[in-house]
JSON list of C-alpha atoms in Angstrom, two decimals:
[
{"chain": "A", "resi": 1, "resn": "UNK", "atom": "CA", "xyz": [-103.63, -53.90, -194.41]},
{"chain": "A", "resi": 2, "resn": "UNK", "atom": "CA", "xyz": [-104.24, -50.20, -195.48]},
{"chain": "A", "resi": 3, "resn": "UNK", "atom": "CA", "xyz": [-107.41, -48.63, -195.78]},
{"chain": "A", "resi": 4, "resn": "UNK", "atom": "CA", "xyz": [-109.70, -49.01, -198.26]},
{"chain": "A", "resi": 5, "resn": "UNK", "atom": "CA", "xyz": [-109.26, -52.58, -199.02]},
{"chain": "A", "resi": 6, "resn": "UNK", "atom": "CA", "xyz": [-105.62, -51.79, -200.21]},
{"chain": "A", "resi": 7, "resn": "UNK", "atom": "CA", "xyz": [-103.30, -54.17, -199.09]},
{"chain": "A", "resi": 8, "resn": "UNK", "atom": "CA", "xyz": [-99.38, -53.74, -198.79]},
{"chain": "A", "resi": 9, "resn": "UNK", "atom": "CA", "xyz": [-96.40, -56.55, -199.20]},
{"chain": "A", "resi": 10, "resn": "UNK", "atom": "CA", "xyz": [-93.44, -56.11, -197.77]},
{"chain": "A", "resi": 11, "resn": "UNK", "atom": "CA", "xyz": [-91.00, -58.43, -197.91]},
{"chain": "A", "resi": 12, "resn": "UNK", "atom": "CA", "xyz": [-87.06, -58.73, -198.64]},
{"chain": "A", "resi": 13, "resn": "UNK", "atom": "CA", "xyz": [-85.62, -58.80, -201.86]},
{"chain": "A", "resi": 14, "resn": "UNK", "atom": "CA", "xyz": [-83.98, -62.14, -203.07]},
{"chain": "A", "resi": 15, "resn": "UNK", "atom": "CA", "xyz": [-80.84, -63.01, -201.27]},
{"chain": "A", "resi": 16, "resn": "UNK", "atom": "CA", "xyz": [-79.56, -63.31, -205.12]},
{"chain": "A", "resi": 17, "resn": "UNK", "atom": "CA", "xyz": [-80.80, -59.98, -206.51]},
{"chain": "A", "resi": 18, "resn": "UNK", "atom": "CA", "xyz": [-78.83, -58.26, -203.11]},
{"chain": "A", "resi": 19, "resn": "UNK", "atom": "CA", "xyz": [-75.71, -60.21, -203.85]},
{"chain": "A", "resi": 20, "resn": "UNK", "atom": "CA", "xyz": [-75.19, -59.00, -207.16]},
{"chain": "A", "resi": 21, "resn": "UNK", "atom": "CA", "xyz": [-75.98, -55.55, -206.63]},
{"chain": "A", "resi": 22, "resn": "UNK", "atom": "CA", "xyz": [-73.31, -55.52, -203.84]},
{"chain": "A", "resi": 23, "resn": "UNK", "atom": "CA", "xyz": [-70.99, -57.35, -206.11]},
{"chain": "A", "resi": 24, "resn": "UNK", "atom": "CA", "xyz": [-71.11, -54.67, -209.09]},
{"chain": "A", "resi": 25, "resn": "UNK", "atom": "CA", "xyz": [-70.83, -51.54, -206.32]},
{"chain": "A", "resi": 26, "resn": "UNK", "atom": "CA", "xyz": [-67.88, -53.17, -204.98]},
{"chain": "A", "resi": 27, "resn": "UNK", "atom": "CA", "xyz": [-66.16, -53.72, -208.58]},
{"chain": "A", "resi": 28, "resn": "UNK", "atom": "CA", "xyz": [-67.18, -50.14, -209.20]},
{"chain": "A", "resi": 29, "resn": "UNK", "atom": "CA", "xyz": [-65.75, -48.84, -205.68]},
{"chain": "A", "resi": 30, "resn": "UNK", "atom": "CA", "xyz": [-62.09, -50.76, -206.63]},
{"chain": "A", "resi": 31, "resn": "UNK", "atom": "CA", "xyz": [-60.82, -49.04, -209.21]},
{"chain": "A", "resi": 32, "resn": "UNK", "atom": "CA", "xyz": [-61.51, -45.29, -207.51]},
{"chain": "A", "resi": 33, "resn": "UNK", "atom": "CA", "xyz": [-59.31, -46.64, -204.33]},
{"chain": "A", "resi": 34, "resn": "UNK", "atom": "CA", "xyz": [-56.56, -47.70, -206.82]},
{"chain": "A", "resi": 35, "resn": "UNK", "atom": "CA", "xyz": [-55.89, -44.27, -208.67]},
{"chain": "A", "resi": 36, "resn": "UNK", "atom": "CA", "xyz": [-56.57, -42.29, -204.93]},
{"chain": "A", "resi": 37, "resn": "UNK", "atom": "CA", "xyz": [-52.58, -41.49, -204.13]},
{"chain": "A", "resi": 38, "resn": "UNK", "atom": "CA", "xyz": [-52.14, -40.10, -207.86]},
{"chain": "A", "resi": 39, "resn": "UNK", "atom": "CA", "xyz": [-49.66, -40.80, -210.93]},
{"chain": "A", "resi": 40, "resn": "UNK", "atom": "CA", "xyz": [-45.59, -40.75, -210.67]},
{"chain": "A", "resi": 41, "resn": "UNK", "atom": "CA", "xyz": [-45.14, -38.18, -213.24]},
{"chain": "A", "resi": 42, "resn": "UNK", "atom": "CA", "xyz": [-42.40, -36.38, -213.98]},
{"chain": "A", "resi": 43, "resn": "UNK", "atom": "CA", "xyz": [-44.48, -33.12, -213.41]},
{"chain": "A", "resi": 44, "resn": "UNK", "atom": "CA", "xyz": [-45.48, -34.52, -209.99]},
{"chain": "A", "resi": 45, "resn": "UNK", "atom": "CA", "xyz": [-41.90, -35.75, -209.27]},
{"chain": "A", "resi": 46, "resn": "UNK", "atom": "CA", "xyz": [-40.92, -31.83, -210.37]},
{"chain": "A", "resi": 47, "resn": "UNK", "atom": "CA", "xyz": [-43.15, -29.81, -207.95]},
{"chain": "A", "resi": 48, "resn": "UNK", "atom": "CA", "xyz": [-42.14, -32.13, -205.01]},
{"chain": "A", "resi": 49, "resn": "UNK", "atom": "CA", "xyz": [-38.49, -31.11, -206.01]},
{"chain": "A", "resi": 50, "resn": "UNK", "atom": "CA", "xyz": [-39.09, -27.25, -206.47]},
{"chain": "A", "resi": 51, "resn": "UNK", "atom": "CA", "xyz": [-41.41, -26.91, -203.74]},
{"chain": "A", "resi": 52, "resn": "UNK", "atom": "CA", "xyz": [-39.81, -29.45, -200.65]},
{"chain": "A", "resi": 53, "resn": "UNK", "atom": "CA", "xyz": [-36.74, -29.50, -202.29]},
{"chain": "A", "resi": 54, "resn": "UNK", "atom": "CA", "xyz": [-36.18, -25.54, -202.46]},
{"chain": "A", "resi": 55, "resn": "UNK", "atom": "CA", "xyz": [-37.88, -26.05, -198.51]},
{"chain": "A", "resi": 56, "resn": "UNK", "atom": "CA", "xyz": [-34.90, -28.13, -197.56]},
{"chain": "A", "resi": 57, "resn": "UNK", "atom": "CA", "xyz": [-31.94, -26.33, -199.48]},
{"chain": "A", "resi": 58, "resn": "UNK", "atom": "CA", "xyz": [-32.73, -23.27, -196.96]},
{"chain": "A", "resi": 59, "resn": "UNK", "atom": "CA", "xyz": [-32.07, -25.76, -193.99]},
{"chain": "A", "resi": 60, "resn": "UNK", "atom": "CA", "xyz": [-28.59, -25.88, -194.79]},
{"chain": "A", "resi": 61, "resn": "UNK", "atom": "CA", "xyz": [-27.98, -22.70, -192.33]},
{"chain": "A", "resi": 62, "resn": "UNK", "atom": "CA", "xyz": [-30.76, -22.84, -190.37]},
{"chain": "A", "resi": 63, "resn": "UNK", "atom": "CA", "xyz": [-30.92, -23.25, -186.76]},
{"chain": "A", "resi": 64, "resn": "UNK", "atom": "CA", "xyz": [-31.23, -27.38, -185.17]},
{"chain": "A", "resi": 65, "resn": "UNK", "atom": "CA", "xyz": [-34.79, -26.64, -184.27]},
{"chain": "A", "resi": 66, "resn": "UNK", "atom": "CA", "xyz": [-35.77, -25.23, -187.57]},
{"chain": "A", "resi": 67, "resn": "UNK", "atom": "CA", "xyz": [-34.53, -28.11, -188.95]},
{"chain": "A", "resi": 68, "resn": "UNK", "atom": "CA", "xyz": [-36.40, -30.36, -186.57]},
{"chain": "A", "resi": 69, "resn": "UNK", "atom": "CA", "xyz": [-40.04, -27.97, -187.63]},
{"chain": "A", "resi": 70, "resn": "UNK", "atom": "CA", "xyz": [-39.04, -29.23, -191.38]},
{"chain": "A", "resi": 71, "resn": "UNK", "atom": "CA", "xyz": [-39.27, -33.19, -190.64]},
{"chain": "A", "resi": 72, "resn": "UNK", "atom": "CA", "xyz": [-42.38, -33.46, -193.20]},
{"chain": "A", "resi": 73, "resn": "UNK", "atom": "CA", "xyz": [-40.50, -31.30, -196.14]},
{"chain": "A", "resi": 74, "resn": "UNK", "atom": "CA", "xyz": [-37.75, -34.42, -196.02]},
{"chain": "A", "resi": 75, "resn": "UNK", "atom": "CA", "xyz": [-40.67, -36.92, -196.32]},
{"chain": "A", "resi": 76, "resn": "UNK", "atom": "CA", "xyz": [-42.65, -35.29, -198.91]},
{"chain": "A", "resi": 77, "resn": "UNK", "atom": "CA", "xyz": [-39.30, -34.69, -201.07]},
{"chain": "A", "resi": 78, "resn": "UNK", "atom": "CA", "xyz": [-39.03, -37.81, -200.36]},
{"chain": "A", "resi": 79, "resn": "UNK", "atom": "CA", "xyz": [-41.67, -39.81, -201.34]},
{"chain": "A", "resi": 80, "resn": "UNK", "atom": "CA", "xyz": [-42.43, -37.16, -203.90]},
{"chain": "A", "resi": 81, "resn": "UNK", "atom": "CA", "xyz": [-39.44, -36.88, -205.86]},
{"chain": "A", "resi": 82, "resn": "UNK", "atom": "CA", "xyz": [-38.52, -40.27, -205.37]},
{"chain": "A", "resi": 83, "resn": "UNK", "atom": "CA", "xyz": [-41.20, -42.40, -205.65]},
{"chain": "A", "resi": 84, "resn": "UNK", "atom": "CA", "xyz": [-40.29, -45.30, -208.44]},
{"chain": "A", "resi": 85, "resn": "UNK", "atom": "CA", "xyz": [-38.84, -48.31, -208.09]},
{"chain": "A", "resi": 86, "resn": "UNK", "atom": "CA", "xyz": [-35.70, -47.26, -210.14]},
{"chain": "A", "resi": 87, "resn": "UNK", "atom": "CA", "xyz": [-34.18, -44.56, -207.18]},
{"chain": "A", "resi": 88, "resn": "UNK", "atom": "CA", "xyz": [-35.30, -47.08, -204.65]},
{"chain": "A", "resi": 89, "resn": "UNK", "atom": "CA", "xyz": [-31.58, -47.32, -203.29]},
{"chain": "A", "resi": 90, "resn": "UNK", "atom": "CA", "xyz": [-30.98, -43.33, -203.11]},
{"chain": "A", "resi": 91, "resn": "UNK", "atom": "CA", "xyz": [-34.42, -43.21, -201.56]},
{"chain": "A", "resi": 92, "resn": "UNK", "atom": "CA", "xyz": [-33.20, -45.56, -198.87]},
{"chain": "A", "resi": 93, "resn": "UNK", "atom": "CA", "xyz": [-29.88, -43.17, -198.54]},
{"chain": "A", "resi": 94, "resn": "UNK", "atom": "CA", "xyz": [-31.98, -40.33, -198.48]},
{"chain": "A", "resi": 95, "resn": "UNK", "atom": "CA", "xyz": [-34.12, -41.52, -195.53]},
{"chain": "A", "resi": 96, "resn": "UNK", "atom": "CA", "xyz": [-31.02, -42.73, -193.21]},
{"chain": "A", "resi": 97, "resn": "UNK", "atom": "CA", "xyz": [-29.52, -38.97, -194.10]},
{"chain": "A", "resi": 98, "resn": "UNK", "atom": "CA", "xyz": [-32.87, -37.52, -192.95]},
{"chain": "A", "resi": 99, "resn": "UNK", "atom": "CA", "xyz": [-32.96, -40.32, -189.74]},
{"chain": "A", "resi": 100, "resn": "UNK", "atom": "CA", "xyz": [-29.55, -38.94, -188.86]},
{"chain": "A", "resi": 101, "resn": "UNK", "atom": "CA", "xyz": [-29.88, -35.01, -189.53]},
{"chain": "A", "resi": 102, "resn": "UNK", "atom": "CA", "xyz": [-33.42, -35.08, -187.41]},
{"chain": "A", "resi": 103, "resn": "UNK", "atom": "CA", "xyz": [-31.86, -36.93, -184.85]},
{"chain": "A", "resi": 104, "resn": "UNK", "atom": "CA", "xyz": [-28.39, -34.34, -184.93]},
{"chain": "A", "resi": 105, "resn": "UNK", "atom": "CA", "xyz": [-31.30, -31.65, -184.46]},
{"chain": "A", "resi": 106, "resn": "UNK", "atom": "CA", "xyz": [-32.97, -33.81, -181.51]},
{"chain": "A", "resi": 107, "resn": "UNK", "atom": "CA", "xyz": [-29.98, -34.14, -179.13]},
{"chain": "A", "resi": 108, "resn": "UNK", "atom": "CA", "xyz": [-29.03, -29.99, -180.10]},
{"chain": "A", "resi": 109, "resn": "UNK", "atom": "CA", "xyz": [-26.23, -31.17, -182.39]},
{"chain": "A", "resi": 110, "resn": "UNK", "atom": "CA", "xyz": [-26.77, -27.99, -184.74]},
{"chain": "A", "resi": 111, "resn": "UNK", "atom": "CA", "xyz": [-23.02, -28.65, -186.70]},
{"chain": "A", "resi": 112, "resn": "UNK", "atom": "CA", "xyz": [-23.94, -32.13, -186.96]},
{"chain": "A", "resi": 113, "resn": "UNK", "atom": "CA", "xyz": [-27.04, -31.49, -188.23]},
{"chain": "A", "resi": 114, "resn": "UNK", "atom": "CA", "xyz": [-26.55, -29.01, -190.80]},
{"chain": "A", "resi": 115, "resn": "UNK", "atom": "CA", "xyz": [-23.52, -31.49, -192.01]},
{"chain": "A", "resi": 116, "resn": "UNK", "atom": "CA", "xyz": [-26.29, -34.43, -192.78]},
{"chain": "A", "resi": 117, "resn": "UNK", "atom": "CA", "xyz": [-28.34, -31.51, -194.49]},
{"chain": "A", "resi": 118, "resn": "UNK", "atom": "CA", "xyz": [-25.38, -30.76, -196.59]},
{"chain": "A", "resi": 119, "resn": "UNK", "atom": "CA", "xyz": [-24.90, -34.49, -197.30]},
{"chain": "A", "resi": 120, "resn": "UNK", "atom": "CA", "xyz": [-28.88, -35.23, -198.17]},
{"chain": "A", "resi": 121, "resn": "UNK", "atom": "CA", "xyz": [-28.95, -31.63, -200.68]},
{"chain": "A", "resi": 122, "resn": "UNK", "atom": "CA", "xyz": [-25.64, -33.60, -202.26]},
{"chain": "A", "resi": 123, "resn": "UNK", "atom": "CA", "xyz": [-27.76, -37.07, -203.02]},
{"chain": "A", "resi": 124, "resn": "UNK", "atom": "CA", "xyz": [-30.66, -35.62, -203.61]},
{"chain": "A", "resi": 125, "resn": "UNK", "atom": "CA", "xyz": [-29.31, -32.82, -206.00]},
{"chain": "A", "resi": 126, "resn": "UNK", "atom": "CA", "xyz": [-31.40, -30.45, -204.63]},
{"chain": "A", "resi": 127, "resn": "UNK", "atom": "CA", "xyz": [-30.95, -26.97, -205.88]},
{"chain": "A", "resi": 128, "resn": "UNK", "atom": "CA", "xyz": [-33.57, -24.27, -204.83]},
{"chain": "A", "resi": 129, "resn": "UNK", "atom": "CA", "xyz": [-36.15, -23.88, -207.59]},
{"chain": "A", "resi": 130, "resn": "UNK", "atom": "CA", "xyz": [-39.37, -21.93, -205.81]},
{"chain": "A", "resi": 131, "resn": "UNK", "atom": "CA", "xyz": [-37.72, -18.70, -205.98]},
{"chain": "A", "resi": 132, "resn": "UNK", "atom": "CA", "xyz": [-36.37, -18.61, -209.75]},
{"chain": "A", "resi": 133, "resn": "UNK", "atom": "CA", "xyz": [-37.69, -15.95, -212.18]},
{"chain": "A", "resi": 134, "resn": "UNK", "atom": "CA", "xyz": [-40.45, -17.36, -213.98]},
{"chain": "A", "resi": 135, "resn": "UNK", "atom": "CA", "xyz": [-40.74, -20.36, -212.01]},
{"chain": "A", "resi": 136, "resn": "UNK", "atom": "CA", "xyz": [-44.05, -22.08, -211.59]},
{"chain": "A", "resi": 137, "resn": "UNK", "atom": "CA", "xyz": [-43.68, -22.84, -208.00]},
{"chain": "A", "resi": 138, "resn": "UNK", "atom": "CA", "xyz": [-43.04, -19.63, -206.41]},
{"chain": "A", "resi": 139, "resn": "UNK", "atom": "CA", "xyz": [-44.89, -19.20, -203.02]},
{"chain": "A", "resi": 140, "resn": "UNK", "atom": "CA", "xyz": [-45.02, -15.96, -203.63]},
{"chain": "A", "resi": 141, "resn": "UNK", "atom": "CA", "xyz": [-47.53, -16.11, -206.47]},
{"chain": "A", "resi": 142, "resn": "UNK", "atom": "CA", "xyz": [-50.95, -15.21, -205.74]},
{"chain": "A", "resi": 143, "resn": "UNK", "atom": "CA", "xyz": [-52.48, -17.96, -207.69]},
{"chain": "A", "resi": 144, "resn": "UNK", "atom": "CA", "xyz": [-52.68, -21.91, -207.86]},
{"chain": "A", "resi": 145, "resn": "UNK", "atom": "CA", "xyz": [-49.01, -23.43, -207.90]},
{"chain": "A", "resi": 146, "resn": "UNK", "atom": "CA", "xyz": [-48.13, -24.94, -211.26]},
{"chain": "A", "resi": 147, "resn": "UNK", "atom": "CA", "xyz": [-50.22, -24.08, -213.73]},
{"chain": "A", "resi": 148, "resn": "UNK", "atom": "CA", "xyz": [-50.43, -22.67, -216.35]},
{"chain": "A", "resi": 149, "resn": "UNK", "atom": "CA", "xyz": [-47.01, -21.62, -216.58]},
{"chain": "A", "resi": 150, "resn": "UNK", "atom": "CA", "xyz": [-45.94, -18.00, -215.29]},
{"chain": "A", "resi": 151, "resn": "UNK", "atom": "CA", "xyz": [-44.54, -16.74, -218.32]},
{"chain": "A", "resi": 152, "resn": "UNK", "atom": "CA", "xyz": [-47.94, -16.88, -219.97]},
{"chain": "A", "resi": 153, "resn": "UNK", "atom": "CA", "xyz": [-49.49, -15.24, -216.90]},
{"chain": "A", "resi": 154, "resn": "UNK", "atom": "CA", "xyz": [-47.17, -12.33, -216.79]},
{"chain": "A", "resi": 155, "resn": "UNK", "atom": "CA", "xyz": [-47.67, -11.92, -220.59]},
{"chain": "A", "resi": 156, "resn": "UNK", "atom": "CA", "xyz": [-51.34, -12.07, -220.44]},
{"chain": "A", "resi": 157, "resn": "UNK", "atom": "CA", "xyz": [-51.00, -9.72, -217.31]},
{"chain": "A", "resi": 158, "resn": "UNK", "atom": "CA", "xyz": [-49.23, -7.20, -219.09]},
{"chain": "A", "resi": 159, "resn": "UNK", "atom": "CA", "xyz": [-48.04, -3.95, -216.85]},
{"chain": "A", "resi": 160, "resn": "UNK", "atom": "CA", "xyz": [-50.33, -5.50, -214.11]},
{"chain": "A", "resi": 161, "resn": "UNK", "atom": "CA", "xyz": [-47.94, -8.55, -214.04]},
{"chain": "A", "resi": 162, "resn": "UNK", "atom": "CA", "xyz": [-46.44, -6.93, -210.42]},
{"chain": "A", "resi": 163, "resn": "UNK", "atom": "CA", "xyz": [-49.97, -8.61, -209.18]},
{"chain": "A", "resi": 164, "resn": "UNK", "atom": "CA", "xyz": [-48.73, -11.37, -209.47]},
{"chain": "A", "resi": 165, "resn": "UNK", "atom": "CA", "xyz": [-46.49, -11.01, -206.73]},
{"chain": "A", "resi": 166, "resn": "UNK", "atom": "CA", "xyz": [-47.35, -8.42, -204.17]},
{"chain": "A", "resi": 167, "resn": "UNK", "atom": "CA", "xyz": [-50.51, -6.24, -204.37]},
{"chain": "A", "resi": 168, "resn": "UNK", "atom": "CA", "xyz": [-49.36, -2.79, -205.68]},
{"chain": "A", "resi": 169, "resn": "UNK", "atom": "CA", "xyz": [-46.33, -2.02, -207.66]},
{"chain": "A", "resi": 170, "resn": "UNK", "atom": "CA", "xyz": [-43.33, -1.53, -206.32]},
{"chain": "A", "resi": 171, "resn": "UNK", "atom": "CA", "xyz": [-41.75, 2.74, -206.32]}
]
């Protein structure tokens, strides 16, 4: 009882009424964990290649245990830039080439190392794309990689476009 002759029930709602409420937040919550990892695009597939790819095509004279410190750029070109079911076997070829260069760069096999780099740019047809004029993915860019495209930022920029790139302009 409260005061004042006010009296308070509390009780639990319906088994039935809890049920279905959990029901219709759980068909809700199922669709969001579905679309978490993102699309395969060809855009998406593109930035894994200029940005990992360009990453790895510098390995090719790089020291064993740079090449070791670059493990994730061969898994995110990877599973970036071959992600569908239709490259499945040059994924699979791409993974044993980056099993055997890591493990070259493990045991301080530099030659052999930077020979299963070699192979791995050759399947994967990895050319270096961050660094190209106009490119959308170069690090150097003081902005958000990829869009909107750099050509309409540099136009838009003007004779400010050196911003861009470093923070005053260059003598």
């Amino acid at each position: 009882r409260v005061g004042w002759g006010c009296s308070v029930s509390l009780s639990a709602p319906p088994r039935r009424d809890f049920l279905s409420t959990g029901a219709a937040a759980l068909a809700l919550a199922v669709p969001l964990a579905a679309s978490a990892d993102g699309a395969n695009s060809i855009g998406n597939a593109f930035k894994a290649r200029a940005i990992y790819g360009s990453r790895i095509y510098r390995l090719q004279s790089a020291s064993a245990a740079t090449i070791l410190g670059e493990k994730n750029a061969f898994t995110l070109f990877i599973s970036g830039a071959y992600r569908t079911s239709d490259v499945k076997e040059t994924a699979t070829a791409l993974k044993a080439l980056q099993k055997a260069a890591l493990a070259a760069a493990a045991s301080g096999d530099e030659a052999g190392a930077k020979s299963k780099v070699k192979e791995f740019i050759a399947l994967g047809k990895i050319v270096e794309l961050d660094t190209k004029q106009g490119g959308n993915f170069d690090p150097r860019q003081r902005r958000n990689p990829g869009a909107p495209p750099t050509a309409e930022i540099e136009a838009q920029m003007g004779t400010q476009a050196y911003a861009l790139y470093t923070a005053l302009p260059t003598k």
